[in-house]
Amino acid sequence: MANNKVGKRISLLRKQKKISQEELAFRAHVDRTYISRIESAGANPSLRLLAKIARRLDVSVAELLKDVK
């Protein structure tokens, strides 16, 4: 459940900032398919990667994990 919320939050923030999965993947130094898997709750990213994604989306990790319990 938490992975689903994190993935949806990443997708929402990415789309609000008009960043493609490919661009976010490039900025975070991961494969585009991994970003896709995170957004669809098919992957369990490390806290380190979540921090990197948050930086690339110009938000805090707390903002990225907002409403995740």
JSON list of C-alpha atoms in Angstrom, two decimals:
[
{"chain": "A", "resi": 1, "resn": "MET", "atom": "CA", "xyz": [0.00, 0.00, 0.00]},
{"chain": "A", "resi": 2, "resn": "ALA", "atom": "CA", "xyz": [2.75, 2.48, 0.90]},
{"chain": "A", "resi": 3, "resn": "ASN", "atom": "CA", "xyz": [4.61, 1.75, -2.36]},
{"chain": "A", "resi": 4, "resn": "ASN", "atom": "CA", "xyz": [1.45, 2.54, -4.29]},
{"chain": "A", "resi": 5, "resn": "LYS", "atom": "CA", "xyz": [1.06, 5.91, -2.54]},
{"chain": "A", "resi": 6, "resn": "VAL", "atom": "CA", "xyz": [4.73, 6.79, -3.02]},
{"chain": "A", "resi": 7, "resn": "GLY", "atom": "CA", "xyz": [4.56, 5.85, -6.69]},
{"chain": "A", "resi": 8, "resn": "LYS", "atom": "CA", "xyz": [1.40, 7.87, -7.28]},
{"chain": "A", "resi": 9, "resn": "ARG", "atom": "CA", "xyz": [2.96, 10.85, -5.48]},
{"chain": "A", "resi": 10, "resn": "ILE", "atom": "CA", "xyz": [6.10, 10.67, -7.62]},
{"chain": "A", "resi": 11, "resn": "SER", "atom": "CA", "xyz": [3.97, 10.44, -10.76]},
{"chain": "A", "resi": 12, "resn": "LEU", "atom": "CA", "xyz": [1.81, 13.39, -9.70]},
{"chain": "A", "resi": 13, "resn": "LEU", "atom": "CA", "xyz": [4.77, 15.62, -8.83]},
{"chain": "A", "resi": 14, "resn": "ARG", "atom": "CA", "xyz": [6.62, 14.62, -12.01]},
{"chain": "A", "resi": 15, "resn": "LYS", "atom": "CA", "xyz": [3.61, 15.45, -14.19]},
{"chain": "A", "resi": 16, "resn": "GLN", "atom": "CA", "xyz": [2.98, 18.75, -12.37]},
{"chain": "A", "resi": 17, "resn": "LYS", "atom": "CA", "xyz": [6.55, 19.74, -13.21]},
{"chain": "A", "resi": 18, "resn": "LYS", "atom": "CA", "xyz": [6.13, 18.51, -16.80]},
{"chain": "A", "resi": 19, "resn": "ILE", "atom": "CA", "xyz": [9.01, 16.05, -16.50]},
{"chain": "A", "resi": 20, "resn": "SER", "atom": "CA", "xyz": [8.91, 12.79, -18.44]},
{"chain": "A", "resi": 21, "resn": "GLN", "atom": "CA", "xyz": [9.78, 9.47, -16.86]},
{"chain": "A", "resi": 22, "resn": "GLU", "atom": "CA", "xyz": [12.80, 9.39, -19.14]},
{"chain": "A", "resi": 23, "resn": "GLU", "atom": "CA", "xyz": [14.01, 12.81, -17.95]},
{"chain": "A", "resi": 24, "resn": "LEU", "atom": "CA", "xyz": [13.50, 11.95, -14.28]},
{"chain": "A", "resi": 25, "resn": "ALA", "atom": "CA", "xyz": [15.33, 8.67, -14.78]},
{"chain": "A", "resi": 26, "resn": "PHE", "atom": "CA", "xyz": [18.22, 10.50, -16.44]},
{"chain": "A", "resi": 27, "resn": "ARG", "atom": "CA", "xyz": [18.40, 13.03, -13.61]},
{"chain": "A", "resi": 28, "resn": "ALA", "atom": "CA", "xyz": [18.25, 10.30, -10.95]},
{"chain": "A", "resi": 29, "resn": "HIS", "atom": "CA", "xyz": [20.71, 8.02, -12.79]},
{"chain": "A", "resi": 30, "resn": "VAL", "atom": "CA", "xyz": [18.32, 5.07, -13.06]},
{"chain": "A", "resi": 31, "resn": "ASP", "atom": "CA", "xyz": [16.61, 3.31, -15.95]},
{"chain": "A", "resi": 32, "resn": "ARG", "atom": "CA", "xyz": [13.30, 4.73, -17.18]},
{"chain": "A", "resi": 33, "resn": "THR", "atom": "CA", "xyz": [11.65, 1.37, -16.64]},
{"chain": "A", "resi": 34, "resn": "TYR", "atom": "CA", "xyz": [12.59, 1.53, -12.97]},
{"chain": "A", "resi": 35, "resn": "ILE", "atom": "CA", "xyz": [10.81, 4.89, -12.61]},
{"chain": "A", "resi": 36, "resn": "SER", "atom": "CA", "xyz": [7.81, 3.30, -14.31]},
{"chain": "A", "resi": 37, "resn": "ARG", "atom": "CA", "xyz": [7.91, 0.35, -11.90]},
{"chain": "A", "resi": 38, "resn": "ILE", "atom": "CA", "xyz": [8.14, 2.70, -8.89]},
{"chain": "A", "resi": 39, "resn": "GLU", "atom": "CA", "xyz": [5.16, 4.72, -10.12]},
{"chain": "A", "resi": 40, "resn": "SER", "atom": "CA", "xyz": [3.10, 1.56, -10.64]},
{"chain": "A", "resi": 41, "resn": "ALA", "atom": "CA", "xyz": [4.10, 0.08, -7.24]},
{"chain": "A", "resi": 42, "resn": "GLY", "atom": "CA", "xyz": [6.11, -2.66, -8.92]},
{"chain": "A", "resi": 43, "resn": "ALA", "atom": "CA", "xyz": [9.39, -1.69, -7.27]},
{"chain": "A", "resi": 44, "resn": "ASN", "atom": "CA", "xyz": [10.50, -0.93, -3.74]},
{"chain": "A", "resi": 45, "resn": "PRO", "atom": "CA", "xyz": [12.98, 1.97, -4.01]},
{"chain": "A", "resi": 46, "resn": "SER", "atom": "CA", "xyz": [15.57, 2.57, -1.32]},
{"chain": "A", "resi": 47, "resn": "LEU", "atom": "CA", "xyz": [15.42, 5.66, 0.87]},
{"chain": "A", "resi": 48, "resn": "ARG", "atom": "CA", "xyz": [18.60, 6.85, -0.85]},
{"chain": "A", "resi": 49, "resn": "LEU", "atom": "CA", "xyz": [16.88, 6.66, -4.26]},
{"chain": "A", "resi": 50, "resn": "LEU", "atom": "CA", "xyz": [13.76, 8.37, -2.92]},
{"chain": "A", "resi": 51, "resn": "ALA", "atom": "CA", "xyz": [15.97, 11.20, -1.65]},
{"chain": "A", "resi": 52, "resn": "LYS", "atom": "CA", "xyz": [17.60, 11.47, -5.07]},
{"chain": "A", "resi": 53, "resn": "ILE", "atom": "CA", "xyz": [14.21, 11.51, -6.81]},
{"chain": "A", "resi": 54, "resn": "ALA", "atom": "CA", "xyz": [12.94, 14.15, -4.36]},
{"chain": "A", "resi": 55, "resn": "ARG", "atom": "CA", "xyz": [15.95, 16.37, -5.13]},
{"chain": "A", "resi": 56, "resn": "ARG", "atom": "CA", "xyz": [15.40, 15.96, -8.87]},
{"chain": "A", "resi": 57, "resn": "LEU", "atom": "CA", "xyz": [11.74, 16.93, -8.42]},
{"chain": "A", "resi": 58, "resn": "ASP", "atom": "CA", "xyz": [12.83, 19.88, -6.25]},
{"chain": "A", "resi": 59, "resn": "VAL", "atom": "CA", "xyz": [10.82, 18.73, -3.22]},
{"chain": "A", "resi": 60, "resn": "SER", "atom": "CA", "xyz": [11.74, 17.43, 0.21]},
{"chain": "A", "resi": 61, "resn": "VAL", "atom": "CA", "xyz": [11.59, 13.74, 1.05]},
{"chain": "A", "resi": 62, "resn": "ALA", "atom": "CA", "xyz": [8.82, 14.65, 3.51]},
{"chain": "A", "resi": 63, "resn": "GLU", "atom": "CA", "xyz": [6.83, 16.18, 0.65]},
{"chain": "A", "resi": 64, "resn": "LEU", "atom": "CA", "xyz": [7.45, 13.08, -1.44]},
{"chain": "A", "resi": 65, "resn": "LEU", "atom": "CA", "xyz": [6.22, 10.82, 1.38]},
{"chain": "A", "resi": 66, "resn": "LYS", "atom": "CA", "xyz": [3.27, 13.04, 2.30]},
{"chain": "A", "resi": 67, "resn": "ASP", "atom": "CA", "xyz": [0.20, 11.00, 3.33]},
{"chain": "A", "resi": 68, "resn": "VAL", "atom": "CA", "xyz": [2.13, 7.72, 3.31]},
{"chain": "A", "resi": 69, "resn": "LYS", "atom": "CA", "xyz": [1.57, 5.70, 6.47]}
]
